[in-house]
Every structure is written in structure tokens, then in C-alpha cells.
PDB file of C-alpha atoms in Angstrom:
ATOM      1  CA  SER L 300      77.255  99.788  98.657  1.00  0.00           C
ATOM      2  CA  ILE L 301      73.600  98.908  99.218  1.00  0.00           C
ATOM      3  CA  LYS L 302      74.465  96.219 101.785  1.00  0.00           C
ATOM      4  CA  TYR L 303      76.684  98.622 103.709  1.00  0.00           C
ATOM      5  CA  PHE L 304      73.957 101.293 103.603  1.00  0.00           C
ATOM      6  CA  GLU L 305      71.500  98.785 105.060  1.00  0.00           C
ATOM      7  CA  LEU L 306      73.906  97.814 107.834  1.00  0.00           C
ATOM      8  CA  THR L 307      74.498 101.434 108.895  1.00  0.00           C
ATOM      9  CA  HIS L 308      70.913 101.728 110.112  1.00  0.00           C
ATOM     10  CA  LYS L 309      69.480 100.218 113.261  1.00  0.00           C
ATOM     11  CA  ARG L 310      67.752  97.019 112.253  1.00  0.00           C
ATOM     12  CA  VAL L 311      64.624  98.079 114.125  1.00  0.00           C
ATOM     13  CA  SER L 312      64.305 101.529 112.527  1.00  0.00           C
ATOM     14  CA  ASN L 313      62.670 102.715 109.344  1.00  0.00           C
ATOM     15  CA  TYR L 314      64.690 104.615 106.786  1.00  0.00           C
ATOM     16  CA  LYS L 315      64.401 105.880 103.266  1.00  0.00           C
ATOM     17  CA  ILE L 316      66.574 104.494 100.485  1.00  0.00           C
ATOM     18  CA  ASP L 317      68.532 107.299  98.898  1.00  0.00           C
ATOM     19  CA  TYR L 318      70.733 106.105  96.019  1.00  0.00           C
ATOM     20  CA  ASP L 319      72.629 109.401  95.894  1.00  0.00           C
ATOM     21  CA  LYS L 320      73.635 108.867  99.511  1.00  0.00           C
ATOM     22  CA  ILE L 321      74.346 105.146  99.019  1.00  0.00           C
ATOM     23  CA  PHE L 322      76.849 105.757  96.216  1.00  0.00           C
ATOM     24  CA  ASP L 323      78.376 108.962  97.610  1.00  0.00           C
ATOM     25  CA  ASN L 324      82.150 109.069  98.139  1.00  0.00           C
ATOM     26  CA  ARG L 325      81.758 111.042 101.362  1.00  0.00           C
ATOM     27  CA  GLY L 326      80.198 110.116 104.655  1.00  0.00           C
ATOM     28  CA  ASN L 327      79.407 106.718 106.094  1.00  0.00           C
ATOM     29  CA  THR L 328      79.293 104.845 102.781  1.00  0.00           C
ATOM     30  CA  ALA L 329      80.968 101.755 101.335  1.00  0.00           C
ATOM     31  CA  ASN L 330      82.807 103.944  98.826  1.00  0.00           C
ATOM     32  CA  TYR L 331      84.352 106.065 101.587  1.00  0.00           C
ATOM     33  CA  ILE L 332      85.243 102.985 103.644  1.00  0.00           C
ATOM     34  CA  ASN L 333      86.862 101.248 100.671  1.00  0.00           C
ATOM     35  CA  TYR L 334      88.768 104.400  99.764  1.00  0.00           C
ATOM     36  CA  ALA L 335      90.314 104.536 103.248  1.00  0.00           C
ATOM     37  CA  TYR L 336      91.154 100.827 103.065  1.00  0.00           C
ATOM     38  CA  ALA L 337      92.775 101.229  99.640  1.00  0.00           C
ATOM     39  CA  ARG L 338      94.911 104.128 100.864  1.00  0.00           C
ATOM     40  CA  MET L 339      96.260 102.093 103.763  1.00  0.00           C
ATOM     41  CA  TYR L 340      96.714  99.066 101.527  1.00  0.00           C
ATOM     42  CA  GLN L 341      98.834 101.163  99.123  1.00  0.00           C
ATOM     43  CA  ILE L 342     101.301 101.871 101.940  1.00  0.00           C
ATOM     44  CA  TRP L 343     101.415  98.209 102.949  1.00  0.00           C
ATOM     45  CA  ASP L 344     101.730  96.969  99.366  1.00  0.00           C
ATOM     46  CA  LYS L 345     104.544  99.399  98.547  1.00  0.00           C
ATOM     47  CA  PHE L 346     106.383  98.317 101.701  1.00  0.00           C
ATOM     48  CA  GLN L 347     105.869  94.599 100.949  1.00  0.00           C
ATOM     49  CA  LYS L 348     107.093  94.878  97.350  1.00  0.00           C
ATOM     50  CA  ILE L 349     110.436  96.262  98.515  1.00  0.00           C
ATOM     51  CA  TYR L 350     111.012  94.729 101.955  1.00  0.00           C
ATOM     52  CA  LYS L 351     108.949  91.481 101.862  1.00  0.00           C
ATOM     53  CA  MET L 352     108.792  91.327 105.670  1.00  0.00           C
ATOM     54  CA  GLU L 353     106.271  89.558 107.866  1.00  0.00           C
ATOM     55  CA  LEU L 354     104.688  91.449 110.753  1.00  0.00           C
ATOM     56  CA  PHE L 355     106.881  89.777 113.402  1.00  0.00           C
ATOM     57  CA  GLU L 356     109.992  90.790 111.429  1.00  0.00           C
ATOM     58  CA  ILE L 357     108.787  94.372 111.291  1.00  0.00           C
ATOM     59  CA  ILE L 358     108.244  94.341 115.046  1.00  0.00           C
ATOM     60  CA  GLU L 359     111.774  93.010 115.582  1.00  0.00           C
ATOM     61  CA  SER L 360     113.164  95.687 113.240  1.00  0.00           C
ATOM     62  CA  SER L 361     111.387  98.422 115.169  1.00  0.00           C
ATOM     63  CA  GLU L 362     112.593  97.471 118.651  1.00  0.00           C
ATOM     64  CA  HIS L 363     115.348 100.104 118.615  1.00  0.00           C
ATOM     65  CA  GLU L 364     112.884 102.732 117.422  1.00  0.00           C
ATOM     66  CA  ILE L 365     110.276 102.143 120.118  1.00  0.00           C
ATOM     67  CA  GLU L 366     112.471 103.359 122.975  1.00  0.00           C
ATOM     68  CA  SER L 367     112.886 106.879 121.610  1.00  0.00           C
ATOM     69  CA  TYR L 368     109.824 107.133 119.374  1.00  0.00           C
ATOM     70  CA  VAL L 369     107.286 109.873 120.029  1.00  0.00           C
ATOM     71  CA  PRO L 370     104.149 109.350 117.913  1.00  0.00           C
ATOM     72  CA  GLU L 371     102.179 112.181 116.372  1.00  0.00           C
ATOM     73  CA  GLU L 372      98.805 113.039 117.935  1.00  0.00           C
ATOM     74  CA  ILE L 373      96.760 111.611 115.041  1.00  0.00           C
ATOM     75  CA  GLU L 374      98.874 108.455 115.110  1.00  0.00           C
ATOM     76  CA  MET L 375      98.028 107.965 118.803  1.00  0.00           C
ATOM     77  CA  LYS L 376      94.368 108.600 118.061  1.00  0.00           C
ATOM     78  CA  LEU L 377      94.469 105.844 115.429  1.00  0.00           C
ATOM     79  CA  ILE L 378      96.173 103.409 117.817  1.00  0.00           C
ATOM     80  CA  ILE L 379      93.659 104.147 120.583  1.00  0.00           C
ATOM     81  CA  HIS L 380      90.770 103.651 118.164  1.00  0.00           C
ATOM     82  CA  LEU L 381      92.210 100.306 117.028  1.00  0.00           C
ATOM     83  CA  LEU L 382      92.336  99.210 120.664  1.00  0.00           C
ATOM     84  CA  LYS L 383      88.576  99.860 120.937  1.00  0.00           C
ATOM     85  CA  PHE L 384      87.826  97.164 118.341  1.00  0.00           C
ATOM     86  CA  PRO L 385      86.777  94.490 120.896  1.00  0.00           C
ATOM     87  CA  GLU L 386      84.349  97.004 122.403  1.00  0.00           C
ATOM     88  CA  ALA L 387      82.839  97.622 118.940  1.00  0.00           C
ATOM     89  CA  ILE L 388      82.387  93.868 118.455  1.00  0.00           C
ATOM     90  CA  ASN L 389      80.704  93.608 121.847  1.00  0.00           C
ATOM     91  CA  LEU L 390      78.369  96.510 121.000  1.00  0.00           C
ATOM     92  CA  MET L 391      77.500  94.863 117.697  1.00  0.00           C
ATOM     93  CA  GLU L 392      76.705  91.546 119.376  1.00  0.00           C
ATOM     94  CA  HIS L 393      74.887  92.813 122.452  1.00  0.00           C
ATOM     95  CA  GLY L 394      73.847  96.403 121.806  1.00  0.00           C
ATOM     96  CA  THR L 395      73.613  98.996 124.566  1.00  0.00           C
ATOM     97  CA  ALA L 396      70.268  98.093 126.133  1.00  0.00           C
ATOM     98  CA  ARG L 397      68.630  94.885 127.288  1.00  0.00           C
ATOM     99  CA  GLY L 398      67.064  92.937 124.492  1.00  0.00           C
ATOM    100  CA  THR L 399      69.158  94.497 121.723  1.00  0.00           C
ATOM    101  CA  HIS L 400      71.223  91.899 119.937  1.00  0.00           C
ATOM    102  CA  LEU L 401      73.060  91.838 116.622  1.00  0.00           C
ATOM    103  CA  MET L 402      73.236  95.538 115.955  1.00  0.00           C
ATOM    104  CA  PRO L 403      75.674  95.827 113.019  1.00  0.00           C
ATOM    105  CA  HIS L 404      75.231  99.601 112.841  1.00  0.00           C
ATOM    106  CA  ASN L 405      77.485  99.796 115.909  1.00  0.00           C
ATOM    107  CA  LEU L 406      80.265  98.142 113.923  1.00  0.00           C
ATOM    108  CA  THR L 407      79.695 100.364 110.875  1.00  0.00           C
ATOM    109  CA  ASP L 408      79.828 103.411 113.161  1.00  0.00           C
ATOM    110  CA  TYR L 409      83.180 102.212 114.521  1.00  0.00           C
ATOM    111  CA  LEU L 410      84.433 101.533 110.989  1.00  0.00           C
ATOM    112  CA  TYR L 411      83.380 104.984 109.794  1.00  0.00           C
ATOM    113  CA  GLU L 412      85.141 106.668 112.730  1.00  0.00           C
ATOM    114  CA  LEU L 413      88.225 104.573 111.975  1.00  0.00           C
ATOM    115  CA  CYS L 414      88.182 105.718 108.348  1.00  0.00           C
ATOM    116  CA  GLN L 415      87.904 109.353 109.377  1.00  0.00           C
ATOM    117  CA  ILE L 416      90.998 108.922 111.548  1.00  0.00           C
ATOM    118  CA  ILE L 417      92.779 107.064 108.724  1.00  0.00           C
ATOM    119  CA  SER L 418      92.071 109.979 106.408  1.00  0.00           C
ATOM    120  CA  LYS L 419      93.697 112.406 108.845  1.00  0.00           C
ATOM    121  CA  PHE L 420      96.603 110.012 109.491  1.00  0.00           C
ATOM    122  CA  TYR L 421      97.210 109.467 105.791  1.00  0.00           C
ATOM    123  CA  GLY L 422      96.963 113.166 105.005  1.00  0.00           C
ATOM    124  CA  ASN L 423      99.242 114.286 107.849  1.00  0.00           C
ATOM    125  CA  SER L 424     102.634 115.219 106.457  1.00  0.00           C
ATOM    126  CA  GLN L 425     104.170 114.360 109.832  1.00  0.00           C
ATOM    127  CA  CYS L 426     102.936 110.742 109.650  1.00  0.00           C
ATOM    128  CA  TYR L 427     104.752 109.480 106.578  1.00  0.00           C
ATOM    129  CA  CYS L 428     105.474 105.753 106.784  1.00  0.00           C
ATOM    130  CA  LEU L 429     107.598 105.526 103.657  1.00  0.00           C
ATOM    131  CA  ASN L 430     109.693 107.998 101.747  1.00  0.00           C
ATOM    132  CA  SER L 431     110.410 107.567  98.078  1.00  0.00           C
ATOM    133  CA  THR L 432     111.438 109.705  95.187  1.00  0.00           C
ATOM    134  CA  ASP L 433     112.014 106.607  93.082  1.00  0.00           C
ATOM    135  CA  PRO L 434     109.651 103.567  93.227  1.00  0.00           C
ATOM    136  CA  LYS L 435     112.678 101.247  93.414  1.00  0.00           C
ATOM    137  CA  ASN L 436     114.230 103.172  96.284  1.00  0.00           C
ATOM    138  CA  VAL L 437     111.661 103.217  99.099  1.00  0.00           C
ATOM    139  CA  VAL L 438     112.942 104.050 102.554  1.00  0.00           C
ATOM    140  CA  VAL L 439     111.023 103.244 105.720  1.00  0.00           C
ATOM    141  CA  VAL L 440     110.612 106.372 107.789  1.00  0.00           C
ATOM    142  CA  HIS L 441     109.139 104.626 110.848  1.00  0.00           C
ATOM    143  CA  TYR L 442     108.643 100.891 111.276  1.00  0.00           C
ATOM    144  CA  SER L 443     106.180 101.602 114.074  1.00  0.00           C
ATOM    145  CA  ARG L 444     103.887 103.337 111.577  1.00  0.00           C
ATOM    146  CA  ILE L 445     104.116 100.342 109.249  1.00  0.00           C
ATOM    147  CA  ILE L 446     102.962  98.208 112.199  1.00  0.00           C
ATOM    148  CA  VAL L 447     100.010 100.562 112.734  1.00  0.00           C
ATOM    149  CA  VAL L 448      99.143 100.303 109.027  1.00  0.00           C
ATOM    150  CA  ALA L 449      99.323  96.491 109.187  1.00  0.00           C
ATOM    151  CA  MET L 450      97.126  96.325 112.288  1.00  0.00           C
ATOM    152  CA  THR L 451      94.628  98.749 110.778  1.00  0.00           C
ATOM    153  CA  LEU L 452      94.348  96.551 107.693  1.00  0.00           C
ATOM    154  CA  LYS L 453      93.906  93.420 109.829  1.00  0.00           C
ATOM    155  CA  ILE L 454      91.088  95.007 111.815  1.00  0.00           C
ATOM    156  CA  MET L 455      89.447  96.389 108.679  1.00  0.00           C
ATOM    157  CA  ASN L 456      89.686  92.966 106.994  1.00  0.00           C
ATOM    158  CA  THR L 457      87.974  91.404 110.001  1.00  0.00           C
ATOM    159  CA  MET L 458      85.201  94.011 109.921  1.00  0.00           C
ATOM    160  CA  PHE L 459      84.662  93.563 106.191  1.00  0.00           C
ATOM    161  CA  ASP L 460      84.391  89.800 106.732  1.00  0.00           C
ATOM    162  CA  ILE L 461      81.927  90.177 109.615  1.00  0.00           C
ATOM    163  CA  LEU L 462      79.768  92.623 107.657  1.00  0.00           C
ATOM    164  CA  GLY L 463      80.041  90.662 104.416  1.00  0.00           C
ATOM    165  CA  ILE L 464      81.414  93.670 102.555  1.00  0.00           C
ATOM    166  CA  GLU L 465      83.787  93.261  99.620  1.00  0.00           C
ATOM    167  CA  LYS L 466      87.007  95.201 100.057  1.00  0.00           C
ATOM    168  CA  LEU L 467      88.887  96.911  97.272  1.00  0.00           C
ATOM    169  CA  GLU L 468      92.661  97.134  97.429  1.00  0.00           C
ATOM    170  CA  LYS L 469      92.834  99.561  94.513  1.00  0.00           C
ATOM    171  CA  LEU L 470      90.368 102.170  93.331  1.00  0.00           C
TER     172      LEU L 470
END
């Protein structure tokens, strides 16, 4: 939590350490980021326990769905944000102005925005990935959403590795 708090600030700026803010569950904090990761991981884990499919198999299974699939607005927002990941890496490495290099706050800003979108995606009743009334009988609602969940987790894993932040799969 402290490391993440440090990384959210520009490395050339002064700031005050506020432990209440560092350990808060809301806002741009490690707790909030890990909570969003754990929620997405729950979907992926539940899917994997039943279907045991690799990503390429999921993509093959969803080919028939893609032709007629119309994603929800928040789902599209999540996909578009995922596609901005290379830009976030570039901003972290090179900054926005000459002479600014290695600015990890740009990556934490991207990660925080991603988690806000994840929260809306996860909470949207129209964006269910899986449907289950019984843990042993899980039905995939949309394979394309499972792909989005998998890609979100891959990008988040990469960001956690770059930032040196420990991820939690369960809270």
C-alpha cells in the first residue's frame, strides 16, 4: 500500500504521507486496485474451474458469437481502455514533456482509471460473464466477455509486475 501510494505521485513533487489515505479502500490506493483485480479474478477462476480452457480455445469457442454480438457501453469502454495500455507504458517511460523520464504515476493513473471501469463493468447487470445458481452448474453467458476478463487480468498482471506491487487474487 505504501509503495503504491509513493508511485501515484510525481517523482519530482513533494507530498504529505497520510496513512488514512494510504490504507483507504476507495480512491487511487493499492486496496482499491487489488479489490478490482480480485473481482475480475473471481470470474476467471470460476470459469477455469468448470471449463478449464486456454485463451485460444475461448477465442475459438466465441467465433460464432462475435458476428452477432453487440457489447454493452461499459464493456466497450473497458475494451477501449485496455487498448490504451501501450500509450500508458510510453507515458510512464517518457513522460509528457522533454526531460521527464520514468514517471510511474502515469501508469498508476491508467491503472486507477481501469479499476474504475472494471467496477462499473462488474456491477452492470447487463455485463454478466457467467450465470450460475449452483456452483457446479456454471453457464457461460458470453465468451467474448470472458476474453475481456482474461485480457484485463493479463494487463493488470503486467502493471503489477512493472510497479512491483503484490496482487491479491482473493480478499
